Short mmCIF file of C-alpha atoms in Angstrom, two decimals:
data_model
loop_
_atom_site.label_atom_id
_atom_site.label_comp_id
_atom_site.label_asym_id
_atom_site.label_seq_id
_atom_site.Cartn_x
_atom_site.Cartn_y
_atom_site.Cartn_z
CA UNK B 1 16.63 51.80 30.07
CA UNK B 2 19.04 54.67 30.33
CA UNK B 3 17.46 58.48 29.36
CA UNK B 4 18.83 59.24 26.13
CA UNK B 5 19.78 63.16 25.64
CA UNK B 6 17.97 64.74 22.91
CA UNK B 7 19.74 64.80 19.29
CA UNK B 8 19.91 68.46 19.15
CA UNK B 9 21.21 69.15 22.83
CA UNK B 10 24.17 66.62 21.68
CA UNK B 11 25.20 68.72 18.83
CA UNK B 12 25.06 72.12 20.52
CA UNK B 13 27.51 70.47 23.27
CA UNK B 14 31.01 71.93 22.90
CA UNK B 15 32.06 68.71 22.00
CA UNK B 16 31.21 69.29 18.32
CA UNK B 17 32.07 72.66 17.82
CA UNK B 18 35.02 72.25 15.71
CA UNK B 19 33.38 69.72 13.65
CA UNK B 20 31.24 69.85 10.41
CA UNK B 21 27.39 69.17 10.45
CA UNK B 22 27.78 65.85 8.66
CA UNK B 23 30.49 64.58 10.86
CA UNK B 24 28.39 65.59 13.86
CA UNK B 25 25.42 63.83 12.33
CA UNK B 26 27.43 61.05 11.94
CA UNK B 27 28.75 60.74 15.48
CA UNK B 28 25.42 61.60 17.12
CA UNK B 29 23.88 58.48 15.10
CA UNK B 30 27.04 56.33 15.94
CA UNK B 31 26.47 57.40 19.50
CA UNK B 32 22.78 56.65 19.71
CA UNK B 33 23.43 53.53 18.30
CA UNK B 34 25.90 52.31 21.05
CA UNK B 35 23.67 53.46 23.72
CA UNK B 36 20.38 51.78 22.45
CA UNK B 37 22.12 48.31 22.22
CA UNK B 38 23.94 48.81 25.57
CA UNK B 39 20.51 49.93 27.26
CA UNK B 40 18.47 47.26 25.66
CA UNK B 41 21.19 44.45 25.99
CA UNK B 42 19.62 41.46 28.27
CA UNK B 43 21.14 38.60 30.11
CA UNK B 44 21.19 35.20 28.10
CA UNK B 45 20.77 32.16 30.44
CA UNK B 46 22.05 28.89 29.55
CA UNK B 47 19.29 26.31 28.47
CA UNK B 48 19.04 23.92 31.56
CA UNK B 49 18.88 20.38 30.27
CA UNK B 50 18.42 18.75 33.49
CA UNK B 51 15.99 16.19 33.06
CA UNK B 52 14.44 13.23 35.04
CA UNK B 53 13.72 9.73 33.41
CA UNK B 54 10.11 8.37 33.06
CA UNK B 55 9.40 6.41 36.34
CA UNK B 56 6.32 4.44 35.51
CA UNK B 57 5.21 2.63 32.48
CA UNK B 58 1.59 1.99 33.02
CA UNK B 59 -0.18 0.44 29.90
CA UNK B 60 0.37 -2.18 28.47
CA UNK B 61 0.55 -4.32 31.50
CA UNK B 62 4.08 -5.89 31.89
CA UNK B 63 4.07 -9.58 30.09
CA UNK B 64 0.59 -8.76 28.20
CA UNK B 65 -0.45 -11.17 25.86
CA UNK B 66 -0.88 -9.48 22.47
CA UNK B 67 -2.54 -11.49 19.49
CA UNK B 68 -2.18 -9.85 16.41
CA UNK B 69 -4.84 -9.55 13.58
CA UNK B 70 -3.34 -5.99 11.59
CA UNK B 71 -5.89 -6.37 9.17
CA UNK B 72 -8.72 -5.94 11.42
CA UNK B 73 -7.42 -5.55 15.06
CA UNK B 74 -7.70 -2.08 16.93
CA UNK B 75 -4.56 0.02 17.69
CA UNK B 76 -2.43 -0.57 21.18
CA UNK B 77 -2.22 2.50 23.32
CA UNK B 78 1.10 2.72 25.27
CA UNK B 79 0.88 5.15 28.36
CA UNK B 80 3.38 6.44 30.87
CA UNK B 81 4.20 9.22 33.71
CA UNK B 82 5.46 12.43 32.67
CA UNK B 83 9.60 13.23 32.93
CA UNK B 84 10.43 15.77 35.30
CA UNK B 85 12.26 18.96 34.28
CA UNK B 86 12.94 22.06 36.79
CA UNK B 87 11.91 24.60 34.42
CA UNK B 88 9.12 22.86 33.03
CA UNK B 89 10.52 23.00 29.42
CA UNK B 90 8.91 20.74 26.76
CA UNK B 91 10.04 17.22 26.90
CA UNK B 92 9.68 14.88 23.93
CA UNK B 93 8.77 11.20 24.16
CA UNK B 94 9.44 7.99 22.19
CA UNK B 95 8.41 4.54 22.52
CA UNK B 96 11.35 2.54 21.88
CA UNK B 97 11.36 -1.67 21.61
CA UNK B 98 14.14 -3.81 21.55
CA UNK B 99 14.58 -7.53 21.60
CA UNK B 100 13.83 -9.33 25.04
CA UNK B 101 17.43 -9.54 26.08
CA UNK B 102 18.50 -6.02 24.53
CA UNK B 103 19.58 -2.99 26.18
CA UNK B 104 18.00 -0.07 24.35
CA UNK B 105 21.60 1.20 23.31
CA UNK B 106 20.61 0.41 19.53
CA UNK B 107 16.59 -0.15 19.89
CA UNK B 108 14.69 -2.13 17.14
CA UNK B 109 12.06 0.56 16.58
CA UNK B 110 11.08 3.82 17.78
CA UNK B 111 7.43 5.68 17.82
CA UNK B 112 7.11 9.30 18.45
CA UNK B 113 4.09 9.74 21.03
CA UNK B 114 1.17 11.28 20.04
CA UNK B 115 0.58 15.00 19.71
CA UNK B 116 3.71 15.14 17.87
CA UNK B 117 5.98 13.82 20.74
CA UNK B 118 4.54 15.57 23.69
CA UNK B 119 1.62 13.60 24.94
CA UNK B 120 2.52 10.79 27.72
CA UNK B 121 1.01 8.11 25.35
CA UNK B 122 1.89 6.61 22.08
CA UNK B 123 -1.08 4.93 19.68
CA UNK B 124 0.54 1.91 17.99
CA UNK B 125 -1.00 0.01 14.95
CA UNK B 126 -0.96 -3.59 15.01
CA UNK B 127 0.69 -3.19 11.49
CA UNK B 128 3.70 -1.63 13.28
CA UNK B 129 3.62 -4.01 16.14
CA UNK B 130 4.04 -7.08 13.41
CA UNK B 131 7.01 -5.31 12.01
CA UNK B 132 8.74 -4.86 15.66
CA UNK B 133 8.07 -8.52 16.45
CA UNK B 134 9.60 -9.48 12.80
CA UNK B 135 12.53 -7.45 13.53
CA UNK B 136 12.80 -9.16 17.14
CA UNK B 137 13.24 -12.41 15.19
CA UNK B 138 9.66 -13.68 16.02
CA UNK B 139 8.53 -15.54 12.74
CA UNK B 140 5.15 -15.52 11.04
CA UNK B 141 2.77 -17.76 12.85
CA UNK B 142 4.86 -18.06 15.99
CA UNK B 143 4.94 -15.82 19.39
CA UNK B 144 7.84 -14.40 21.28
CA UNK B 145 8.56 -11.58 23.17
CA UNK B 146 9.68 -7.79 22.83
CA UNK B 147 10.97 -5.16 25.22
CA UNK B 148 9.71 -1.59 25.48
CA UNK B 149 10.71 1.65 27.54
CA UNK B 150 10.36 5.34 27.07
CA UNK B 151 12.80 7.60 25.84
CA UNK B 152 12.29 11.27 27.18
CA UNK B 153 14.26 14.08 25.56
CA UNK B 154 14.65 17.59 26.17
CA UNK B 155 17.32 19.27 23.49
CA UNK B 156 20.37 16.99 23.24
CA UNK B 157 19.32 15.27 26.34
CA UNK B 158 17.87 11.94 26.23
CA UNK B 159 17.16 9.22 29.00
CA UNK B 160 15.72 6.09 29.10
CA UNK B 161 12.90 5.24 31.50
CA UNK B 162 13.86 3.50 34.65
CA UNK B 163 11.16 0.97 34.00
CA UNK B 164 10.81 -1.58 30.91
CA UNK B 165 8.08 -3.71 30.22
CA UNK B 166 7.55 -6.58 28.10
CA UNK B 167 5.01 -7.83 25.65
CA UNK B 168 4.25 -11.39 24.70
CA UNK B 169 3.37 -10.90 20.67
CA UNK B 170 1.86 -13.66 18.62
CA UNK B 171 2.15 -12.83 15.01
CA UNK B 172 -0.19 -13.89 12.15
CA UNK B 173 0.96 -15.93 9.13
CA UNK B 174 1.28 -12.87 6.97
CA UNK B 175 4.31 -10.83 6.08
CA UNK B 176 4.93 -7.84 8.69
CA UNK B 177 5.77 -5.65 5.51
CA UNK B 178 4.04 -6.53 2.36
CA UNK B 179 5.46 -5.63 -1.05
CA UNK B 180 3.96 -2.42 -3.00
CA UNK B 181 4.32 -4.29 -6.35
CA UNK B 182 4.85 -7.74 -7.27
CA UNK B 183 6.32 -9.29 -10.62
CA UNK B 184 6.49 -13.05 -11.93
CA UNK B 185 9.60 -14.48 -14.18
CA UNK B 186 11.19 -17.80 -14.55
CA UNK B 187 11.81 -20.88 -17.19
CA UNK B 188 7.89 -21.67 -16.67
CA UNK B 189 6.43 -18.05 -17.38
CA UNK B 190 5.76 -16.35 -20.41
CA UNK B 191 8.53 -13.61 -19.38
CA UNK B 192 11.56 -16.01 -19.26
CA UNK B 193 14.15 -16.12 -16.38
CA UNK B 194 15.39 -12.77 -16.50
CA UNK B 195 13.79 -10.51 -14.21
CA UNK B 196 13.79 -7.33 -15.95
CA UNK B 197 11.52 -9.15 -18.22
CA UNK B 198 9.15 -9.86 -15.15
CA UNK B 199 5.29 -9.75 -16.08
CA UNK B 200 3.61 -7.47 -13.65
CA UNK B 201 0.60 -8.57 -11.22
CA UNK B 202 -2.24 -6.31 -10.44
CA UNK B 203 -2.34 -5.13 -6.89
CA UNK B 204 -6.14 -5.76 -5.89
CA UNK B 205 -5.63 -4.58 -2.30
CA UNK B 206 -2.94 -4.02 0.24
CA UNK B 207 -0.39 -6.71 0.08
CA UNK B 208 -2.96 -8.76 -2.64
CA UNK B 209 -2.34 -9.63 -5.94
CA UNK B 210 -3.33 -11.57 -9.14
CA UNK B 211 -2.22 -12.20 -12.62
CA UNK B 212 -4.08 -14.28 -15.66
CA UNK B 213 -1.19 -16.02 -17.31
CA UNK B 214 0.05 -19.20 -18.34
CA UNK B 215 2.80 -21.59 -16.78
CA UNK B 216 4.87 -24.32 -18.46
CA UNK B 217 7.16 -27.13 -17.20
CA UNK B 218 9.80 -25.18 -15.45
CA UNK B 219 10.32 -22.89 -12.56
CA UNK B 220 9.33 -19.53 -11.21
CA UNK B 221 9.74 -16.81 -8.72
CA UNK B 222 7.96 -13.76 -7.54
CA UNK B 223 9.88 -10.32 -6.90
CA UNK B 224 9.12 -7.04 -5.80
CA UNK B 225 11.32 -5.52 -8.59
CA UNK B 226 12.37 -5.79 -12.19
CA UNK B 227 15.89 -6.41 -11.56
CA UNK B 228 18.17 -8.87 -10.05
CA UNK B 229 18.27 -7.07 -6.40
CA UNK B 230 14.63 -7.52 -5.87
CA UNK B 231 13.48 -9.30 -2.67
CA UNK B 232 12.20 -12.57 -3.91
CA UNK B 233 9.33 -15.25 -2.93
CA UNK B 234 8.25 -18.60 -3.64
CA UNK B 235 5.56 -20.91 -2.92
CA UNK B 236 5.74 -23.80 -0.81
CA UNK B 237 3.80 -26.44 -2.30
CA UNK B 238 4.65 -28.71 0.65
CA UNK B 239 2.95 -26.46 3.50
CA UNK B 240 -0.61 -25.36 2.16
CA UNK B 241 1.01 -23.43 -0.90
CA UNK B 242 2.18 -20.58 1.86
CA UNK B 243 4.15 -17.86 0.48
CA UNK B 244 7.47 -17.44 1.73
CA UNK B 245 10.57 -15.33 1.34
CA UNK B 246 13.59 -16.46 -0.38
CA UNK B 247 14.96 -17.66 -3.84
CA UNK B 248 13.82 -21.26 -3.93
CA UNK B 249 12.18 -21.38 -7.23
CA UNK B 250 8.54 -22.93 -7.33
CA UNK B 251 8.51 -26.08 -9.80
CA UNK B 252 5.80 -26.42 -12.23
CA UNK B 253 5.39 -29.79 -14.04
CA UNK B 254 3.14 -31.01 -17.05
CA UNK B 255 1.64 -29.05 -20.26
CA UNK B 256 1.31 -25.51 -20.53
CA UNK B 257 -1.86 -23.95 -19.20
CA UNK B 258 -3.46 -20.93 -18.41
CA UNK B 259 -4.09 -19.59 -14.71
CA UNK B 260 -5.13 -17.02 -12.56
CA UNK B 261 -2.67 -16.83 -9.85
CA UNK B 262 -3.38 -15.02 -6.68
CA UNK B 263 -1.24 -14.00 -3.35
CA UNK B 264 -2.11 -12.59 -0.40
CA UNK B 265 0.80 -11.41 1.61
CA UNK B 266 -1.31 -10.02 4.44
CA UNK B 267 -2.20 -14.27 5.54
CA UNK B 268 0.76 -15.74 3.15
CA UNK B 269 -1.57 -17.63 1.23
CA UNK B 270 -1.60 -18.21 -2.64
CA UNK B 271 -3.70 -19.87 -4.99
CA UNK B 272 -3.44 -21.16 -8.77
CA UNK B 273 -6.92 -21.64 -10.72
CA UNK B 274 -6.65 -23.06 -14.00
CA UNK B 275 -8.30 -21.43 -16.65
CA UNK B 276 -9.83 -24.07 -19.02
CA UNK B 277 -11.55 -21.60 -21.65
CA UNK B 278 -13.60 -18.72 -21.37
CA UNK B 279 -16.88 -19.10 -23.19
CA UNK B 280 -19.18 -16.43 -24.85
CA UNK B 281 -22.87 -16.72 -23.57
CA UNK B 282 -25.78 -15.74 -25.40
CA UNK B 283 -28.73 -14.75 -23.08
CA UNK B 284 -31.34 -15.57 -25.58
CA UNK B 285 -30.06 -19.20 -26.01
CA UNK B 286 -29.39 -19.46 -22.36
CA UNK B 287 -26.46 -21.17 -23.63
CA UNK B 288 -22.63 -20.54 -24.80
CA UNK B 289 -22.11 -20.02 -28.55
CA UNK B 290 -18.41 -20.04 -28.76
CA UNK B 291 -15.16 -20.85 -26.89
CA UNK B 292 -12.19 -18.25 -26.46
CA UNK B 293 -8.74 -19.56 -26.26
CA UNK B 294 -5.68 -18.20 -24.60
CA UNK B 295 -3.31 -16.71 -26.67
CA UNK B 296 -0.66 -15.34 -24.27
CA UNK B 297 -0.39 -12.04 -22.75
CA UNK B 298 -3.72 -12.37 -20.48
CA UNK B 299 -5.56 -12.34 -23.53
CA UNK B 300 -8.28 -14.82 -24.78
CA UNK B 301 -9.41 -14.75 -28.22
CA UNK B 302 -11.78 -16.34 -30.77
CA UNK B 303 -10.97 -15.22 -34.19
CA UNK B 304 -14.10 -15.55 -36.01
CA UNK B 305 -17.67 -16.69 -34.34
CA UNK B 306 -20.85 -16.43 -36.37
CA UNK B 307 -23.35 -14.35 -34.49
CA UNK B 308 -27.47 -14.36 -34.97
CA UNK B 309 -29.56 -12.66 -32.84
CA UNK B 310 -32.90 -14.49 -31.47
CA UNK B 311 -36.22 -13.40 -32.66
CA UNK B 312 -38.67 -12.51 -29.94
CA UNK B 313 -42.37 -10.95 -30.44
CA UNK B 314 -40.57 -7.51 -29.45
CA UNK B 315 -37.67 -7.65 -31.51
CA UNK B 316 -34.25 -9.24 -32.00
CA UNK B 317 -32.38 -10.18 -28.73
CA UNK B 318 -28.84 -9.01 -28.69
CA UNK B 319 -27.49 -9.76 -24.92
CA UNK B 320 -23.99 -11.69 -24.15
CA UNK B 321 -21.90 -11.98 -21.30
CA UNK B 322 -18.95 -14.59 -20.58
CA UNK B 323 -18.39 -17.87 -18.22
CA UNK B 324 -15.18 -18.69 -17.09
CA UNK B 325 -14.39 -22.52 -17.09
CA UNK B 326 -12.35 -23.82 -14.25
CA UNK B 327 -12.08 -27.20 -12.51
CA UNK B 328 -13.50 -26.08 -9.39
CA UNK B 329 -16.94 -25.20 -11.83
CA UNK B 330 -18.20 -21.80 -13.85
CA UNK B 331 -17.69 -18.24 -12.98
CA UNK B 332 -19.90 -15.79 -14.88
CA UNK B 333 -18.08 -12.48 -16.02
CA UNK B 334 -20.21 -9.42 -17.30
CA UNK B 335 -21.32 -5.91 -16.71
CA UNK B 336 -21.85 -3.81 -13.69
CA UNK B 337 -25.03 -3.08 -15.04
CA UNK B 338 -27.87 -4.81 -14.47
CA UNK B 339 -29.44 -3.72 -17.67
CA UNK B 340 -27.52 -2.18 -20.80
CA UNK B 341 -27.86 -0.16 -23.80
CA UNK B 342 -26.29 -0.67 -27.10
CA UNK B 343 -22.72 0.05 -27.12
CA UNK B 344 -22.39 2.60 -29.81
CA UNK B 345 -21.05 5.92 -28.35
CA UNK B 346 -20.77 4.24 -24.98
CA UNK B 347 -17.24 4.63 -23.06
CA UNK B 348 -14.47 2.49 -22.61
CA UNK B 349 -15.84 1.04 -18.98
CA UNK B 350 -18.82 -0.46 -20.68
CA UNK B 351 -16.87 -3.31 -21.54
CA UNK B 352 -15.37 -3.66 -18.33
CA UNK B 353 -15.56 -7.25 -16.84
CA UNK B 354 -16.89 -8.18 -13.62
CA UNK B 355 -17.78 -11.17 -11.36
CA UNK B 356 -21.69 -11.58 -11.92
CA UNK B 357 -24.34 -14.08 -11.35
CA UNK B 358 -25.65 -16.72 -13.65
CA UNK B 359 -28.99 -15.23 -14.09
CA UNK B 360 -29.98 -15.58 -17.94
CA UNK B 361 -30.67 -11.87 -18.52
CA UNK B 362 -28.88 -9.50 -16.00
CA UNK B 363 -25.51 -8.12 -16.24
CA UNK B 364 -25.08 -8.37 -19.97
CA UNK B 365 -23.80 -6.44 -22.92
CA UNK B 366 -25.19 -6.06 -26.47
CA UNK B 367 -23.71 -6.62 -29.66
CA UNK B 368 -23.66 -3.69 -32.17
CA UNK B 369 -26.83 -4.39 -34.32
CA UNK B 370 -24.29 -4.84 -37.35
CA UNK B 371 -23.06 -7.93 -35.56
CA UNK B 372 -26.48 -9.72 -36.66
CA UNK B 373 -26.12 -12.58 -39.38
CA UNK B 374 -22.76 -11.68 -39.30
CA UNK B 375 -19.21 -13.12 -37.98
CA UNK B 376 -17.28 -11.56 -34.91
CA UNK B 377 -13.75 -11.49 -33.44
CA UNK B 378 -13.79 -11.48 -29.85
CA UNK B 379 -11.12 -10.58 -27.32
CA UNK B 380 -10.97 -10.68 -23.41
CA UNK B 381 -8.24 -9.02 -21.83
CA UNK B 382 -7.29 -9.71 -18.16
CA UNK B 383 -4.19 -7.89 -18.27
CA UNK B 384 -2.58 -6.17 -14.79
CA UNK B 385 -2.08 -2.61 -16.17
CA UNK B 386 -5.46 -1.58 -16.32
CA UNK B 387 -9.39 -2.67 -15.90
CA UNK B 388 -10.28 -6.14 -17.23
CA UNK B 389 -12.46 -5.64 -20.10
CA UNK B 390 -13.29 -7.17 -23.71
CA UNK B 391 -13.50 -6.06 -27.27
CA UNK B 392 -15.59 -7.30 -30.11
CA UNK B 393 -15.13 -6.69 -33.60
CA UNK B 394 -17.71 -7.09 -36.62
CA UNK B 395 -15.72 -8.75 -39.67
#
């Protein structure tokens, strides 16, 4: 750096004899500033964008067979050699996928390499591979080929690997992209044929939905949105009741009945279980003492039911739970607690409904003491917007 004169030496020089002290100081400061800028200026070199493409794709091997199991299968690791650059600068990598006859000018899908793009490998989930296969035109429950290559980038310069590899992918029966929400509408439903009034289903797991509702003669569709632009699905009754994409409405015939409708988009399967009735089971009698009827809006009800506790040597027993009647048999539902206390002062969760065993005494609720020798109104709610639950009102 150039040696600078002291400020006072500059002021005392002949150059400043005829100037005021204020002007002298301003001039000195300006001079010093210019000298500092000049002395500290460095040469700025342009960024070298030179980059040699990845030359070797090491894994998976070319023409590898991959049978996808997105729900349970592990990730697939893609690996390659490093791209070469003269200045050892940072290179970012992406794995690019394309159709079997594609040229990667517009890849179907790209996945950033591990380590925010700087590692020479990428860990790809089977769920993503399922999406890629679908984008490549491979149908569910079918197999086909996709190509992959590696894009190496340095700033604005990007080059495709000199090698490409092919994968033979077998897709499962489910959907590559499952809906996050699901609704039911149509002439066969309680909502009618307007999608804006569609009935929401309960999401029980990723891609899995169910609803307790009624169906009558008519047709219905499933949709992922409550509007006319939603993606629609239907049930192919001629193909094991598979869920399929499209607007071919599912037909319903016969009398109005209550159902539990279940849909698993991960494996594209559906099930419709008729709910014939729900019985109130009294433990002390080891029998049902009343039947609840479906009244709409995912609700079963009995308006008035006489209740009488059963006398034992230790006192009067007040325990109960429910039995769902289906064509396939009986399903018991009750408390998540093996043993229970009376309901007074208990939280709302006390009344939640869970699948339980047919044990006479376990997983039961208790009536309020005021129900003994009185009548009660019982409501069972299988609504999608909250926990399945029930309510007992002493009349």
